[in-house]
Amino acid sequence: MYKALSRSLLAAPRFFVVKNNSATNVINIRCLAMSTSAIKRIGTHNGSFHCDEALGCFLLCLTNKFSDAHIVRSRDPEVLDTLDAILDVGGVYDPKKYRYDHHQKGFTEVFGYGFTTKLSSAGLVYKHFGKEIIAKELQVDESHPDVEHLYVAIYRSFMEAIDAVDNGISQYNTDQPPRYVNNTHLSSRVGRLNLDWTDPDQSSDKENEAFDRAMALTGSEFLDSVRFHAKSWLPARTVVIKCLEERFNIDPSGEILHLDKFCPWKLHLFELEQEMKISPPIKYVLYQDERSKGWRVQAVSIAPDKFESRKALPIMWRGLRDEELSKETGIPGCVFVHMSGFIGGNKTCDGALEMAKAALKL
């Protein structure tokens, strides 16, 4: 669909190091800035870093305006005022001046498109430059309709969580403690790149090296997300649209979706049901298992992040296999039904379809 996404990660940016806020260092920075006036400089705070400013810096470096930029890490207002862009520090959000802080009182900026999560510095950069970055990576014009779809999808699946974590927004509306701890998400992994208190070298140079690794980590995962959405997610959307349009050819109920070839369909289905005003909603999806070449009938969950099904496969089928299951259903070729009823299998497409049709009536 698109040319291979060949853009490699940017080479490690050179840092203008500000070790403290002394007047001498401010003068040195200004002299250096005068001698390198053609080089854009992106500022963020020094000290402990988080996922949002690391990713925000990386994203800015993917834009045409800041593609060769250097990174300046400081909290000195006199230093920051000399820079071309500032994020996560400075107390100002002004996109016309390339100022992207989100900590100031009264800040309420969100992404739009119905999202309500307050933006972090990374979210602000993505809001203003995301379409340019995506179009550049896909080697298409920014006005291409696929860019808009990917812009929103990547925010939903990748960027929003970074905004929420940085702003301390819980994933669930509950006061109950979590049932388990998850320290494997991107924000946690970036946090562990900070210098450990036991490290003997706590210098600015060492801290900047760690920040450089954080930029590379967040940036590589962002580009992986772009690649996935462009090469896998977006083509799957086209497949699901076609199957939804043809659903009444599969069964008069319109509640069974038949995929000619398996693709990532779940999130598309929920979005497209709303966009296309699908009613009644889809209950079962049929697709071929690539390994066994058998067919699956999968119950659609009540929401993308929920395990509960809209209409699970009948309880009397659950846990049965092969001949025992075929005898119970009266349908030849049955292979299994999961104990939870969320999925079952048959040797043939026709058999899987008969299972779905029978389940609708039970």
Short mmCIF file of C-alpha atoms in Angstrom, two decimals:
data_model
loop_
_atom_site.label_atom_id
_atom_site.label_comp_id
_atom_site.label_asym_id
_atom_site.label_seq_id
_atom_site.Cartn_x
_atom_site.Cartn_y
_atom_site.Cartn_z
CA MET A 1 0.00 0.00 0.00
CA TYR A 2 2.82 2.37 0.91
CA LYS A 3 6.51 2.31 0.23
CA ALA A 4 8.51 0.62 2.96
CA LEU A 5 8.88 2.93 5.92
CA SER A 6 12.62 3.27 5.60
CA ARG A 7 13.26 6.28 7.86
CA SER A 8 15.85 5.23 10.41
CA LEU A 9 15.87 6.68 13.89
CA LEU A 10 17.50 10.05 14.01
CA ALA A 11 21.15 10.11 14.94
CA ALA A 12 21.74 11.00 18.56
CA PRO A 13 21.16 14.76 18.88
CA ARG A 14 24.03 16.85 20.23
CA PHE A 15 23.27 18.49 23.54
CA PHE A 16 24.04 22.02 24.56
CA VAL A 17 24.80 21.22 28.18
CA VAL A 18 23.80 23.67 30.90
CA LYS A 19 25.26 22.30 34.11
CA ASN A 20 23.85 24.99 36.35
CA ASN A 21 22.26 28.42 36.23
CA SER A 22 25.40 30.49 36.70
CA ALA A 23 25.84 33.65 34.65
CA THR A 24 28.96 32.18 33.02
CA ASN A 25 27.06 29.24 31.61
CA VAL A 26 24.26 31.49 30.34
CA ILE A 27 26.81 33.62 28.48
CA ASN A 28 28.46 30.51 27.03
CA ILE A 29 25.14 29.23 25.78
CA ARG A 30 24.34 32.57 24.16
CA CYS A 31 27.74 32.74 22.44
CA LEU A 32 27.29 29.21 21.17
CA ALA A 33 23.81 30.09 19.96
CA MET A 34 25.17 33.07 18.01
CA SER A 35 27.83 30.92 16.34
CA THR A 36 25.29 28.27 15.33
CA SER A 37 22.37 30.51 14.41
CA ALA A 38 21.30 28.24 11.54
CA ILE A 39 20.80 25.30 13.90
CA LYS A 40 17.41 25.09 15.57
CA ARG A 41 17.43 24.44 19.30
CA ILE A 42 14.72 22.60 21.24
CA GLY A 43 14.58 23.17 24.97
CA THR A 44 13.29 21.02 27.78
CA HIS A 45 14.07 20.83 31.48
CA ASN A 46 17.11 19.13 32.96
CA GLY A 47 16.97 16.76 35.94
CA SER A 48 14.69 13.74 36.03
CA PHE A 49 12.88 13.18 32.75
CA HIS A 50 9.63 11.54 31.74
CA CYS A 51 8.20 9.87 28.68
CA ASP A 52 6.36 12.93 27.40
CA GLU A 53 9.27 15.33 26.94
CA ALA A 54 11.52 12.58 25.56
CA LEU A 55 8.93 11.68 22.94
CA GLY A 56 8.03 15.32 22.33
CA CYS A 57 11.66 16.15 21.51
CA PHE A 58 11.86 13.15 19.19
CA LEU A 59 8.66 14.14 17.39
CA LEU A 60 9.85 17.71 16.85
CA CYS A 61 13.05 16.33 15.33
CA LEU A 62 10.92 14.48 12.76
CA THR A 63 9.44 17.74 11.45
CA ASN A 64 10.84 19.75 8.58
CA LYS A 65 11.38 22.82 10.73
CA PHE A 66 13.34 21.05 13.48
CA SER A 67 14.91 18.12 11.60
CA ASP A 68 18.49 19.13 12.49
CA ALA A 69 17.75 20.59 15.90
CA HIS A 70 19.92 20.33 18.97
CA ILE A 71 18.49 19.66 22.44
CA VAL A 72 19.09 22.09 25.30
CA ARG A 73 18.18 20.84 28.78
CA SER A 74 17.82 23.62 31.35
CA ARG A 75 15.35 25.29 33.68
CA ASP A 76 17.03 28.71 33.40
CA PRO A 77 14.46 31.15 31.93
CA GLU A 78 17.23 33.27 30.36
CA VAL A 79 18.52 30.22 28.50
CA LEU A 80 15.07 28.95 27.53
CA ASP A 81 14.05 32.34 26.13
CA THR A 82 16.80 32.09 23.48
CA LEU A 83 15.56 28.76 22.09
CA ASP A 84 13.44 28.03 19.03
CA ALA A 85 11.06 25.62 20.78
CA ILE A 86 10.42 24.68 24.41
CA LEU A 87 8.44 21.79 25.82
CA ASP A 88 7.47 20.61 29.29
CA VAL A 89 8.97 23.67 30.93
CA GLY A 90 8.47 27.44 30.92
CA GLY A 91 4.82 27.64 31.95
CA VAL A 92 3.58 28.68 28.49
CA TYR A 93 1.49 27.02 25.82
CA ASP A 94 1.72 29.07 22.63
CA PRO A 95 1.98 27.01 19.44
CA LYS A 96 2.70 30.12 17.35
CA LYS A 97 5.90 30.57 19.36
CA TYR A 98 6.56 26.80 19.64
CA ARG A 99 6.02 26.77 23.42
CA TYR A 100 4.52 23.49 24.65
CA ASP A 101 4.23 23.35 28.44
CA HIS A 102 1.22 21.83 30.17
CA HIS A 103 1.93 22.42 33.88
CA GLN A 104 0.60 25.97 34.19
CA LYS A 105 -2.62 26.87 35.98
CA GLY A 106 -5.62 26.98 33.70
CA PHE A 107 -4.20 24.63 31.07
CA THR A 108 -7.00 22.42 29.71
CA GLU A 109 -5.95 21.62 26.14
CA VAL A 110 -7.15 18.29 24.71
CA PHE A 111 -6.58 16.57 21.38
CA GLY A 112 -10.08 17.03 19.99
CA TYR A 113 -12.07 14.41 18.03
CA GLY A 114 -14.05 13.65 21.19
CA PHE A 115 -11.04 12.89 23.41
CA THR A 116 -11.12 14.42 26.89
CA THR A 117 -7.66 13.55 28.24
CA LYS A 118 -5.55 16.62 29.02
CA LEU A 119 -2.46 16.77 26.84
CA SER A 120 1.14 16.40 27.95
CA SER A 121 4.02 18.06 26.11
CA ALA A 122 4.21 15.07 23.74
CA GLY A 123 0.49 15.31 23.05
CA LEU A 124 0.80 19.01 22.28
CA VAL A 125 3.58 18.40 19.78
CA TYR A 126 1.62 15.56 18.21
CA LYS A 127 -1.53 17.68 17.99
CA HIS A 128 0.27 20.34 15.95
CA PHE A 129 2.74 18.22 13.98
CA GLY A 130 1.29 14.71 13.93
CA LYS A 131 -0.20 14.95 10.45
CA GLU A 132 3.03 16.31 9.00
CA ILE A 133 5.05 13.54 10.65
CA ILE A 134 2.71 10.77 9.50
CA ALA A 135 2.54 12.08 5.94
CA LYS A 136 6.32 12.35 5.83
CA GLU A 137 6.80 8.80 7.09
CA LEU A 138 4.24 7.44 4.60
CA GLN A 139 5.65 9.59 1.78
CA VAL A 140 2.24 11.01 0.89
CA ASP A 141 0.73 14.49 0.94
CA GLU A 142 -0.58 15.71 4.29
CA SER A 143 -4.01 16.11 2.65
CA HIS A 144 -4.21 12.39 1.86
CA PRO A 145 -7.35 10.97 3.57
CA ASP A 146 -5.38 8.10 5.14
CA VAL A 147 -3.31 10.62 7.11
CA GLU A 148 -6.39 11.80 9.00
CA HIS A 149 -7.43 8.23 9.88
CA LEU A 150 -3.93 7.38 11.10
CA TYR A 151 -3.57 10.67 12.99
CA VAL A 152 -6.60 9.87 15.15
CA ALA A 153 -5.89 6.13 15.45
CA ILE A 154 -2.30 6.63 16.61
CA TYR A 155 -3.43 9.17 19.18
CA ARG A 156 -6.02 6.72 20.50
CA SER A 157 -3.78 3.67 20.65
CA PHE A 158 -0.39 5.22 21.50
CA MET A 159 -0.31 8.90 22.41
CA GLU A 160 -3.29 9.24 24.75
CA ALA A 161 -1.87 6.84 27.34
CA ILE A 162 1.33 8.91 27.51
CA ASP A 163 -0.72 12.06 28.08
CA ALA A 164 -2.83 10.38 30.76
CA VAL A 165 0.08 8.86 32.68
CA ASP A 166 2.01 12.12 32.73
CA ASN A 167 -1.05 14.03 33.94
CA GLY A 168 -1.87 11.43 36.61
CA ILE A 169 -5.18 10.37 35.05
CA SER A 170 -6.35 6.91 36.08
CA GLN A 171 -7.35 4.45 33.39
CA TYR A 172 -10.48 3.39 35.31
CA ASN A 173 -13.04 5.39 37.26
CA THR A 174 -12.71 3.47 40.51
CA ASP A 175 -11.25 3.91 43.97
CA GLN A 176 -10.43 0.21 44.19
CA PRO A 177 -6.71 -0.66 44.29
CA PRO A 178 -5.35 -2.35 41.14
CA ARG A 179 -5.36 -6.15 41.19
CA TYR A 180 -1.79 -6.19 39.88
CA VAL A 181 1.04 -3.76 39.17
CA ASN A 182 2.01 -2.93 35.59
CA ASN A 183 5.47 -1.38 35.32
CA THR A 184 6.10 -2.55 31.76
CA HIS A 185 4.37 0.27 29.85
CA LEU A 186 6.42 2.85 27.96
CA SER A 187 6.24 5.57 30.60
CA SER A 188 7.58 3.19 33.25
CA ARG A 189 10.41 2.00 31.03
CA VAL A 190 11.43 5.57 30.28
CA GLY A 191 11.39 6.34 34.00
CA ARG A 192 13.88 3.55 34.65
CA LEU A 193 16.34 5.16 32.23
CA ASN A 194 16.91 8.02 34.70
CA LEU A 195 20.16 7.88 36.64
CA ASP A 196 19.90 5.63 39.64
CA TRP A 197 20.64 7.24 42.97
CA THR A 198 23.46 4.70 43.43
CA ASP A 199 25.24 5.72 40.21
CA PRO A 200 28.57 7.33 41.11
CA ASP A 201 28.44 9.63 38.09
CA GLN A 202 25.53 12.06 38.45
CA SER A 203 26.89 14.58 35.96
CA SER A 204 24.88 16.50 33.37
CA ASP A 205 26.68 14.64 30.60
CA LYS A 206 25.58 11.31 32.03
CA GLU A 207 22.04 12.58 32.52
CA ASN A 208 21.88 13.79 28.91
CA GLU A 209 23.11 10.41 27.65
CA ALA A 210 20.23 8.81 29.53
CA PHE A 211 17.77 11.32 28.03
CA ASP A 212 19.12 10.51 24.58
CA ARG A 213 18.32 6.83 25.20
CA ALA A 214 14.82 7.82 26.31
CA MET A 215 14.29 9.75 23.07
CA ALA A 216 15.45 6.75 21.05
CA LEU A 217 13.20 4.35 22.98
CA THR A 218 10.06 6.48 22.74
CA GLY A 219 10.77 7.42 19.15
CA SER A 220 11.32 3.85 17.98
CA GLU A 221 8.03 2.77 19.54
CA PHE A 222 6.22 5.71 17.98
CA LEU A 223 7.57 4.84 14.53
CA ASP A 224 6.65 1.19 15.11
CA SER A 225 3.11 2.35 15.83
CA VAL A 226 3.03 4.38 12.61
CA ARG A 227 4.32 1.37 10.65
CA PHE A 228 1.74 -0.98 12.17
CA HIS A 229 -1.15 1.38 11.57
CA ALA A 230 -0.09 2.11 7.99
CA LYS A 231 0.73 -1.44 6.89
CA SER A 232 -1.73 -3.47 8.97
CA TRP A 233 -4.39 -1.43 10.76
CA LEU A 234 -5.48 0.75 7.84
CA PRO A 235 -5.83 -2.06 5.25
CA ALA A 236 -7.83 -4.01 7.83
CA ARG A 237 -10.27 -1.11 8.13
CA THR A 238 -11.01 -1.40 4.41
CA VAL A 239 -11.63 -5.14 4.78
CA VAL A 240 -14.03 -4.67 7.70
CA ILE A 241 -15.99 -1.95 5.87
CA LYS A 242 -16.51 -4.28 2.90
CA CYS A 243 -17.61 -7.15 5.13
CA LEU A 244 -20.06 -4.95 7.03
CA GLU A 245 -21.59 -3.81 3.78
CA GLU A 246 -22.06 -7.46 2.75
CA ARG A 247 -23.26 -8.80 6.11
CA PHE A 248 -26.86 -9.40 5.01
CA ASN A 249 -25.56 -11.68 2.27
CA ILE A 250 -24.16 -13.92 5.01
CA ASP A 251 -27.25 -14.07 7.21
CA PRO A 252 -30.57 -12.19 7.08
CA SER A 253 -30.11 -11.11 10.70
CA GLY A 254 -27.13 -8.93 9.74
CA GLU A 255 -25.47 -9.97 13.00
CA ILE A 256 -22.75 -12.23 11.56
CA LEU A 257 -19.59 -10.82 9.98
CA HIS A 258 -17.62 -13.05 7.60
CA LEU A 259 -13.95 -12.19 7.01
CA ASP A 260 -12.54 -13.71 3.83
CA LYS A 261 -9.12 -13.39 5.45
CA PHE A 262 -8.23 -12.78 9.07
CA CYS A 263 -7.17 -9.21 9.93
CA PRO A 264 -7.15 -7.03 13.07
CA TRP A 265 -10.88 -6.34 13.15
CA LYS A 266 -11.95 -5.63 16.71
CA LEU A 267 -11.31 -1.91 17.13
CA HIS A 268 -12.45 -1.22 13.57
CA LEU A 269 -15.71 -3.01 14.19
CA PHE A 270 -16.69 -0.87 17.17
CA GLU A 271 -15.76 2.37 15.41
CA LEU A 272 -17.42 1.45 12.14
CA GLU A 273 -20.62 0.29 13.81
CA GLN A 274 -21.01 3.84 15.07
CA GLU A 275 -19.90 5.51 11.84
CA MET A 276 -22.11 3.30 9.64
CA LYS A 277 -24.96 3.19 12.20
CA ILE A 278 -24.97 -0.62 12.22
CA SER A 279 -28.08 -2.02 13.91
CA PRO A 280 -28.44 -4.56 15.33
CA PRO A 281 -24.78 -4.81 16.33
CA ILE A 282 -22.60 -7.68 15.15
CA LYS A 283 -22.68 -10.70 17.47
CA TYR A 284 -20.24 -13.12 15.79
CA VAL A 285 -17.24 -12.84 13.48
CA LEU A 286 -16.13 -15.73 11.25
CA TYR A 287 -12.55 -16.07 9.99
CA GLN A 288 -10.09 -18.78 8.98
CA ASP A 289 -7.30 -19.79 11.32
CA GLU A 290 -4.08 -19.48 9.31
CA ARG A 291 -2.33 -22.32 11.12
CA SER A 292 -4.97 -25.02 11.28
CA LYS A 293 -6.89 -23.82 8.20
CA GLY A 294 -10.04 -24.45 10.20
CA TRP A 295 -12.63 -21.75 10.83
CA ARG A 296 -13.35 -19.74 13.95
CA VAL A 297 -16.58 -18.23 15.18
CA GLN A 298 -15.79 -15.51 17.70
CA ALA A 299 -18.29 -13.69 19.88
CA VAL A 300 -17.91 -9.91 19.80
CA SER A 301 -17.12 -8.37 23.20
CA ILE A 302 -19.25 -5.59 24.68
CA ALA A 303 -16.32 -3.17 24.31
CA PRO A 304 -12.79 -3.33 22.84
CA ASP A 305 -11.18 -3.63 26.28
CA LYS A 306 -13.75 -5.97 27.85
CA PHE A 307 -13.85 -9.77 28.02
CA GLU A 308 -17.62 -10.05 28.35
CA SER A 309 -19.32 -10.94 25.06
CA ARG A 310 -22.43 -9.40 23.54
CA LYS A 311 -23.74 -12.92 23.05
CA ALA A 312 -21.41 -15.72 24.10
CA LEU A 313 -21.70 -19.11 22.44
CA PRO A 314 -24.34 -21.28 24.18
CA ILE A 315 -23.45 -22.57 27.63
CA MET A 316 -24.31 -26.17 26.70
CA TRP A 317 -21.58 -26.10 24.03
CA ARG A 318 -18.81 -24.75 26.21
CA GLY A 319 -15.91 -27.04 27.00
CA LEU A 320 -17.00 -29.67 24.45
CA ARG A 321 -14.83 -30.86 21.57
CA ASP A 322 -14.98 -32.77 18.29
CA GLU A 323 -17.65 -35.48 18.01
CA GLU A 324 -19.18 -34.70 21.39
CA LEU A 325 -19.62 -31.05 20.35
CA SER A 326 -20.95 -31.98 16.90
CA LYS A 327 -23.48 -34.27 18.53
CA GLU A 328 -24.63 -31.54 20.94
CA THR A 329 -24.94 -28.88 18.22
CA GLY A 330 -26.17 -31.13 15.43
CA ILE A 331 -23.54 -29.51 13.18
CA PRO A 332 -20.82 -31.64 11.51
CA GLY A 333 -17.14 -30.76 11.81
CA CYS A 334 -17.19 -28.98 15.16
CA VAL A 335 -13.77 -28.72 16.80
CA PHE A 336 -14.19 -26.86 20.12
CA VAL A 337 -15.93 -24.16 22.09
CA HIS A 338 -13.97 -22.30 24.76
CA MET A 339 -15.14 -22.62 28.37
CA SER A 340 -16.02 -18.92 28.45
CA GLY A 341 -18.00 -19.15 25.19
CA PHE A 342 -16.08 -16.34 23.51
CA ILE A 343 -14.80 -18.49 20.63
CA GLY A 344 -15.38 -21.79 18.91
CA GLY A 345 -14.13 -23.66 15.88
CA ASN A 346 -15.25 -25.81 12.99
CA LYS A 347 -13.38 -27.59 10.23
CA THR A 348 -15.24 -25.69 7.49
CA CYS A 349 -16.55 -22.21 6.79
CA ASP A 350 -20.07 -23.53 6.34
CA GLY A 351 -19.84 -25.35 9.67
CA ALA A 352 -18.69 -22.21 11.49
CA LEU A 353 -21.50 -20.24 9.91
CA GLU A 354 -24.06 -22.82 11.03
CA MET A 355 -22.67 -22.60 14.57
CA ALA A 356 -23.10 -18.80 14.53
CA LYS A 357 -26.63 -19.02 13.14
CA ALA A 358 -27.63 -21.62 15.73
CA ALA A 359 -26.07 -19.58 18.56
CA LEU A 360 -28.13 -16.53 17.57
CA LYS A 361 -31.30 -18.51 18.19
CA LEU A 362 -30.30 -19.97 21.57
#
